CSV table of N, CA and C in Angstrom, one decimal:
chain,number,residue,atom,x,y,z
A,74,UNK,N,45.4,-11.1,-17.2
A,74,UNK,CA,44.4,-10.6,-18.1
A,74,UNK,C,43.8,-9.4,-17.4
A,75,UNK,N,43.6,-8.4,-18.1
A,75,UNK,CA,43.1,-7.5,-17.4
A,75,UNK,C,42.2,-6.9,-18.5
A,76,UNK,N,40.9,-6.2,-17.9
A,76,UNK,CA,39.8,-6.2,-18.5
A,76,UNK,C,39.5,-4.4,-18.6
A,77,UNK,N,39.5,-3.9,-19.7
A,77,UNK,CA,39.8,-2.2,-19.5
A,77,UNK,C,38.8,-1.8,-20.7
A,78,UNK,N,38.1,-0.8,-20.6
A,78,UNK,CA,37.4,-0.5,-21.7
A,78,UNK,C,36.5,-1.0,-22.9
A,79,UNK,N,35.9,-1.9,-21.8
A,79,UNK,CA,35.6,-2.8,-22.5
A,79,UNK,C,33.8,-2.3,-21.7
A,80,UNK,N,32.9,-1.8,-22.2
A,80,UNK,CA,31.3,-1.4,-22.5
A,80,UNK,C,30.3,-2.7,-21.5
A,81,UNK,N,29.2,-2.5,-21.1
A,81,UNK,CA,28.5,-3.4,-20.7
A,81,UNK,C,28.0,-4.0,-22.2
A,82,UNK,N,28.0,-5.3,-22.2
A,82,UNK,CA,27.0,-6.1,-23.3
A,82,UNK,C,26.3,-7.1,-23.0
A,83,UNK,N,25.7,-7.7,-24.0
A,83,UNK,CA,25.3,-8.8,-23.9
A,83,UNK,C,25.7,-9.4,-25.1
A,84,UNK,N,25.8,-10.9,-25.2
A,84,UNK,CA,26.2,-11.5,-26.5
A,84,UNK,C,25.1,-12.9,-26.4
A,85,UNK,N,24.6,-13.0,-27.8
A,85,UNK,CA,23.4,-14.1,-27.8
A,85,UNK,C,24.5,-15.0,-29.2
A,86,UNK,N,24.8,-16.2,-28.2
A,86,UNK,CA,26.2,-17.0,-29.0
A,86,UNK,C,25.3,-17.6,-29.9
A,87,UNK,N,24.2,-17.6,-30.6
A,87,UNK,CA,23.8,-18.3,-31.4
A,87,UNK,C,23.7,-17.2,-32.3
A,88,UNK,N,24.0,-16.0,-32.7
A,88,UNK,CA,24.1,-15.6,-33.4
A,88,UNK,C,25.4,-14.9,-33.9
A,89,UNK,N,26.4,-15.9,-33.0
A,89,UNK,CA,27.8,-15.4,-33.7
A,89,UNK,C,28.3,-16.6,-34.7
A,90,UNK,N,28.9,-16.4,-35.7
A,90,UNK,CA,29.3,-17.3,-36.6
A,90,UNK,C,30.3,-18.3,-36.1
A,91,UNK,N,29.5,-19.3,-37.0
A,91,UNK,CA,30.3,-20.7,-36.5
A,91,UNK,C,31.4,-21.0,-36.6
A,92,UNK,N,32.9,-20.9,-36.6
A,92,UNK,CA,33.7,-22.0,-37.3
A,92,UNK,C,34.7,-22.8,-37.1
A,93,UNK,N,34.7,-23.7,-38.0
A,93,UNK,CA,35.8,-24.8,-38.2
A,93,UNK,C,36.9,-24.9,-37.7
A,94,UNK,N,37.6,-25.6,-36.8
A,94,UNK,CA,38.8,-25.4,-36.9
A,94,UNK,C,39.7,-27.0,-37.0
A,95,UNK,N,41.1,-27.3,-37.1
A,95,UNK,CA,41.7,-28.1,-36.9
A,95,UNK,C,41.6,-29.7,-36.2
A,96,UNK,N,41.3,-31.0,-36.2
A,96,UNK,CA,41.5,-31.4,-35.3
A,96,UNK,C,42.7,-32.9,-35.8
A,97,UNK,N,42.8,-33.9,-35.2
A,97,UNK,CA,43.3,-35.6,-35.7
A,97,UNK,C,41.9,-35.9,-35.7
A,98,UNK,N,41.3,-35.6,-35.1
A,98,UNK,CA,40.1,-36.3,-35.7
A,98,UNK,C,38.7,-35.7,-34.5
A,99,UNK,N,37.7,-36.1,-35.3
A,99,UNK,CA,36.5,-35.2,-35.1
A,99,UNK,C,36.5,-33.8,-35.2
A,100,UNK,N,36.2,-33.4,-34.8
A,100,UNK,CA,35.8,-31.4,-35.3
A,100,UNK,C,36.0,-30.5,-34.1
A,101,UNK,N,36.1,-29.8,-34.3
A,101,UNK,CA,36.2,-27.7,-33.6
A,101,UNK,C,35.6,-27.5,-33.9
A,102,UNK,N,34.1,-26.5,-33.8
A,102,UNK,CA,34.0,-25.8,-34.0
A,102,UNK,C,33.8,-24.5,-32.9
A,103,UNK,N,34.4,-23.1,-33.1
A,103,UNK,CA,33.9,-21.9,-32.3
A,103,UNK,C,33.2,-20.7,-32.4
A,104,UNK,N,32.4,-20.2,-32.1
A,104,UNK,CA,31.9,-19.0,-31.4
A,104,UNK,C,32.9,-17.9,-31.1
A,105,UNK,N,33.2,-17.0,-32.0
A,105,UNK,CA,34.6,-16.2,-30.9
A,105,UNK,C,34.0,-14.7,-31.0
A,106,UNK,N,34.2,-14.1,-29.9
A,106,UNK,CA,34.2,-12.5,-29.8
A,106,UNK,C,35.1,-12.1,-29.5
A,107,UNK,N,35.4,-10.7,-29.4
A,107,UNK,CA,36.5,-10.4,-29.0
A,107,UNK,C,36.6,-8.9,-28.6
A,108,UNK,N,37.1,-8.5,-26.8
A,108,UNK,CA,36.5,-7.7,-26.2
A,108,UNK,C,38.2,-7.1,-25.7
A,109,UNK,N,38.2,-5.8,-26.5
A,109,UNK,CA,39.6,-5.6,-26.4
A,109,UNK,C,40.5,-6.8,-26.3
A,110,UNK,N,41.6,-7.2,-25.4
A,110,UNK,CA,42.6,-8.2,-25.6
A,110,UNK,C,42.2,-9.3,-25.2
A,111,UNK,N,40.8,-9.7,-24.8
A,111,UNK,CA,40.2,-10.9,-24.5
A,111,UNK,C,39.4,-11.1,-25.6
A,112,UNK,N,39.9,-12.8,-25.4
A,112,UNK,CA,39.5,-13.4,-26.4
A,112,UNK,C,37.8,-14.5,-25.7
A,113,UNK,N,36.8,-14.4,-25.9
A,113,UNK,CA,35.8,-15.3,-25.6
A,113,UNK,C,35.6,-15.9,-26.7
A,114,UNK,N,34.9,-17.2,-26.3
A,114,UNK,CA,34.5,-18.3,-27.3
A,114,UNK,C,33.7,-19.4,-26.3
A,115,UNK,N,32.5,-20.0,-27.1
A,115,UNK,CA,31.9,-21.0,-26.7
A,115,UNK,C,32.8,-21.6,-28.0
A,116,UNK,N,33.0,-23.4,-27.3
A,116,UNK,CA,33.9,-24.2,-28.4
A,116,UNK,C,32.7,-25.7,-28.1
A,117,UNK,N,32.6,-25.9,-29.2
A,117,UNK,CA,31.8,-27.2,-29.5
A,117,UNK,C,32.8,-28.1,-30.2
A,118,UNK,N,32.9,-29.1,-29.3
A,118,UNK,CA,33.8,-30.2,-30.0
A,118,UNK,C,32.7,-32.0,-30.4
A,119,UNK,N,33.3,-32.3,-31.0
A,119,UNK,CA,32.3,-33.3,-31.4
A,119,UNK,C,33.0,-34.8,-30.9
A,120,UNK,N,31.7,-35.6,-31.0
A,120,UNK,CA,32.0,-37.2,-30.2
A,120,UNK,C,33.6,-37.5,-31.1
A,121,UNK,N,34.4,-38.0,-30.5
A,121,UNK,CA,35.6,-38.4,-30.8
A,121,UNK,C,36.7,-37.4,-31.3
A,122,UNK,N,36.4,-35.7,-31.1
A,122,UNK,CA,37.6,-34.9,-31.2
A,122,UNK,C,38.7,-35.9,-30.2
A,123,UNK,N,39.9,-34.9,-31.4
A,123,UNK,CA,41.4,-35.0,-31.0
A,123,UNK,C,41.8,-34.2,-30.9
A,124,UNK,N,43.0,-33.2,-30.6
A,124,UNK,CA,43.8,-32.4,-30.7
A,124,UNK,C,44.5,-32.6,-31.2
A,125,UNK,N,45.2,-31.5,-32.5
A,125,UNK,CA,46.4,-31.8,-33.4
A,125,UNK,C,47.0,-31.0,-32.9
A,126,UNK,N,47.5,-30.2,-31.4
A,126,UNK,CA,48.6,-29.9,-31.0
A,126,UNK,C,48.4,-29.3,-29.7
A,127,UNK,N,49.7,-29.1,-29.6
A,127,UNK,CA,50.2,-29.1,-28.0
A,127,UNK,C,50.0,-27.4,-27.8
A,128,UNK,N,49.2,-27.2,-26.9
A,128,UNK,CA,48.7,-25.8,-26.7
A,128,UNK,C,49.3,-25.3,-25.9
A,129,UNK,N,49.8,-24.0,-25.8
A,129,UNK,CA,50.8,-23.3,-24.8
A,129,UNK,C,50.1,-21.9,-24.5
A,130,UNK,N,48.9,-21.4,-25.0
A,130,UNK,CA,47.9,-20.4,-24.7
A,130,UNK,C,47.3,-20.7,-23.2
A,131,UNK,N,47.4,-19.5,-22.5
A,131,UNK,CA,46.4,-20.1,-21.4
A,131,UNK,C,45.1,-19.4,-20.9
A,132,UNK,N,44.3,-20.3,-20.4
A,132,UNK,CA,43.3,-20.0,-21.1
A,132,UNK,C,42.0,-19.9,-19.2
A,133,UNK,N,41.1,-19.8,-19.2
A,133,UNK,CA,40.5,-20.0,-18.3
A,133,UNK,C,38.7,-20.9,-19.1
A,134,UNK,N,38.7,-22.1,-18.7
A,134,UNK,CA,37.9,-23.2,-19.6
A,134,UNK,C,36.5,-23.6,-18.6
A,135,UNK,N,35.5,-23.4,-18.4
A,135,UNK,CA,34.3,-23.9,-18.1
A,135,UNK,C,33.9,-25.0,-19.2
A,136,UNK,N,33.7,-26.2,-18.5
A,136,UNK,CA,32.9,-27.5,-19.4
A,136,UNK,C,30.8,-27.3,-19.5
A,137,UNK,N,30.6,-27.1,-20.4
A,137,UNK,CA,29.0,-27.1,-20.1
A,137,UNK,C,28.0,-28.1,-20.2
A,138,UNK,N,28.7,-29.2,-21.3
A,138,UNK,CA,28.3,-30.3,-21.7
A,138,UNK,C,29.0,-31.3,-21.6
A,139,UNK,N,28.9,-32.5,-21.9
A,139,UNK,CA,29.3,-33.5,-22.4
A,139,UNK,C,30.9,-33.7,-21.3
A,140,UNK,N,31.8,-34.2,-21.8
A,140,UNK,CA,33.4,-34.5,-21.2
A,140,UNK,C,34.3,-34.2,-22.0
A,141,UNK,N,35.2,-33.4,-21.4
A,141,UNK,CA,37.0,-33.0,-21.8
A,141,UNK,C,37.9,-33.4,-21.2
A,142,UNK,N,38.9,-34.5,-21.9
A,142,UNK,CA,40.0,-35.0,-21.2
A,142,UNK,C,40.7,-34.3,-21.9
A,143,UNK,N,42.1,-33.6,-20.9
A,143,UNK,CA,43.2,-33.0,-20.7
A,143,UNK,C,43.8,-33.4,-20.1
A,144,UNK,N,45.8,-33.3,-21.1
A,144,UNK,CA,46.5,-34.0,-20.9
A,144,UNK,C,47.3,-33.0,-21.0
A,145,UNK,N,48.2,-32.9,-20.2
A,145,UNK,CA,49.3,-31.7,-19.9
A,145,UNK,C,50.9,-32.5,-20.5
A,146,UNK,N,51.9,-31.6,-20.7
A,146,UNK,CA,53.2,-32.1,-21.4
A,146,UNK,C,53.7,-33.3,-20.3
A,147,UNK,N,53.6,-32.9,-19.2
A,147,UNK,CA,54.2,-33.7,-18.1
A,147,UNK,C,53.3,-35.4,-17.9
A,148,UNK,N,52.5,-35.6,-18.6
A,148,UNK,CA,52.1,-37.1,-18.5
A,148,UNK,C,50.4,-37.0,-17.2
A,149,UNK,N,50.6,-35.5,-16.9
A,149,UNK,CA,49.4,-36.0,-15.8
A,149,UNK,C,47.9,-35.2,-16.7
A,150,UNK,N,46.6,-36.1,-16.3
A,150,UNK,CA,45.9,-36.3,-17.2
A,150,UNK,C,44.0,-35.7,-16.2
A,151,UNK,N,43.5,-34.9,-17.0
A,151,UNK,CA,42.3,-34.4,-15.9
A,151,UNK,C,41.0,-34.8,-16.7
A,152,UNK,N,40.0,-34.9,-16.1
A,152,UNK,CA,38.8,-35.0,-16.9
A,152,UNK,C,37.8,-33.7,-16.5
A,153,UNK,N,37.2,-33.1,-17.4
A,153,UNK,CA,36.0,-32.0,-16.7
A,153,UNK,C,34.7,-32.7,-17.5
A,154,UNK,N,33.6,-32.6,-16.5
A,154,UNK,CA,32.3,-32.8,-16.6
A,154,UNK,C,31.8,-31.1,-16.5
A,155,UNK,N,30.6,-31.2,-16.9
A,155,UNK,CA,29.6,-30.0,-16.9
A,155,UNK,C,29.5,-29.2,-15.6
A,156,UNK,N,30.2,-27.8,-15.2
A,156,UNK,CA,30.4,-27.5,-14.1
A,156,UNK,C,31.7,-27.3,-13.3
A,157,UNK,N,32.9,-28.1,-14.1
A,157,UNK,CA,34.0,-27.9,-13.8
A,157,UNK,C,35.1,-27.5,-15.1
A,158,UNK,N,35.8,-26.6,-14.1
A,158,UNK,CA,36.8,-26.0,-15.0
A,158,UNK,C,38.5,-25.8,-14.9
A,159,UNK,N,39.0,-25.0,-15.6
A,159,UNK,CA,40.6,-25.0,-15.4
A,159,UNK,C,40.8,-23.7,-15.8
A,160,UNK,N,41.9,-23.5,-15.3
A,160,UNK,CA,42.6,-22.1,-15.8
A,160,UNK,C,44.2,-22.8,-15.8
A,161,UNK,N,45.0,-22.0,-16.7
A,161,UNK,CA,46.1,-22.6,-17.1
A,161,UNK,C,46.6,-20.9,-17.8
A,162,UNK,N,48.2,-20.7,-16.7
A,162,UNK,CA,48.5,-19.4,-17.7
A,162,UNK,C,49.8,-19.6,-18.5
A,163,UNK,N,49.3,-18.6,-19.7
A,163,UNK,CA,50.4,-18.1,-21.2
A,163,UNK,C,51.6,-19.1,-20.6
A,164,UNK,N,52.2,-19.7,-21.3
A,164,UNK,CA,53.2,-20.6,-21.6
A,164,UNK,C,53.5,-21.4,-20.2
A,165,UNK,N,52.4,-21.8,-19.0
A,165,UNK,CA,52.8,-21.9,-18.3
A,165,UNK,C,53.3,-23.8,-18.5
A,166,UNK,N,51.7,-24.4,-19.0
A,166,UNK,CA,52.6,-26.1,-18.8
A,166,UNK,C,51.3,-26.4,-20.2
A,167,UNK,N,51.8,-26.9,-21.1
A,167,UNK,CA,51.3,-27.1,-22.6
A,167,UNK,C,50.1,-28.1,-21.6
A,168,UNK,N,49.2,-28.1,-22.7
A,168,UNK,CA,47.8,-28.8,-22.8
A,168,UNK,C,47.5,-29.3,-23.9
A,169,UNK,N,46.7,-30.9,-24.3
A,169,UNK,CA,46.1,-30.8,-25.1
A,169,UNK,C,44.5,-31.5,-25.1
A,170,UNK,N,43.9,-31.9,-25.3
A,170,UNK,CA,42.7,-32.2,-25.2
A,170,UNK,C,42.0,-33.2,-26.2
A,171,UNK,N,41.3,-34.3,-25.8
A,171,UNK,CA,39.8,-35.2,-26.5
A,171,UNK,C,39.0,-34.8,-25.4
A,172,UNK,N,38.5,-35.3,-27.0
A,172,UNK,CA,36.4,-35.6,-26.4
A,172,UNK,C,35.8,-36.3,-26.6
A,173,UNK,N,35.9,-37.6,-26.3
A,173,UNK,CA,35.2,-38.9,-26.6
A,173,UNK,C,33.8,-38.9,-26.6
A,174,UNK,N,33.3,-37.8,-25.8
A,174,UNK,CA,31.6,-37.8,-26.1
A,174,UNK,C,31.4,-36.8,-26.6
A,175,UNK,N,32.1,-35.8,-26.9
A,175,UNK,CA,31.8,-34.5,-27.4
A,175,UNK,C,31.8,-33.6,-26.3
A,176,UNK,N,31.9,-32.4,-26.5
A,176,UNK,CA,32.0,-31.4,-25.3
A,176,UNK,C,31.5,-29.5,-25.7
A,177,UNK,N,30.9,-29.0,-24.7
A,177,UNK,CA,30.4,-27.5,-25.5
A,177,UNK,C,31.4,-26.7,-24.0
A,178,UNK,N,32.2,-26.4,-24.4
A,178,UNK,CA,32.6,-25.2,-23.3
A,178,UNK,C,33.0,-23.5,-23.4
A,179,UNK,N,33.1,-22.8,-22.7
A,179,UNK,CA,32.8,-21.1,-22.6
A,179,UNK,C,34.5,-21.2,-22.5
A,180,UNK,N,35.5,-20.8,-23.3
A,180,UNK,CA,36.9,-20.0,-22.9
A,180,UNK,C,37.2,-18.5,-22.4
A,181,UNK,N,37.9,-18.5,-22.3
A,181,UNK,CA,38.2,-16.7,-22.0
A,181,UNK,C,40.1,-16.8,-21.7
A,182,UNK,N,40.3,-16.2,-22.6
A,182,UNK,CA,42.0,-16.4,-23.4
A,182,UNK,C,42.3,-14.8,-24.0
């Protein structure tokens, strides 16, 4: 990722539009901006999200709230609490993710 021409800002995420996205069950919703070829997003997932697919984007993930379990293609399995994070690069090892208690995290993709 490389970060070029991209202006000093500030961004007040409660004023960026909410939305919807995909899940097996419980909800997405994201926050996205978008700063030249970076993609930011706070992502709110709700008590009992699922993932309806196997992710191959990679991404760099801060947890702010609640818990994210991740599950990589290979069977091994991580939890992040509030504070911890992951980075995972472009096509490097698929991901997918729940949130049994719900979860609010900062991406940058």
């Amino acid at each position: 990722m490389k970060l070029a021409n991209i202006p000093f800002g500030t961004t007040d995420w409660s004023t960026v539009a909410r939305t919807e996205h995909s899940a097996l069950a419980g909800k997405a919703f994201w926050r996205t901006q978008h700063f030249g070829d970076v993609r930011v997003r706070m992502v709110e997932y709700t008590p009992g999200y699922v993932s309806d697919h196997w992710c191959r984007k990679g991404h760099i993930l801060l947890c702010l709230q609640g818990q994210l379990h991740t599950e990589l293609e290979d069977g091994r399995r991580f939890t992040l609490e509030p504070g911890m994070s992951y980075q995972v690069a472009d096509d490097a090892e698929a991901h997918r993710s729940t949130s049994p208690l719900g979860a609010a995290l900062f991406v940058v993709d």
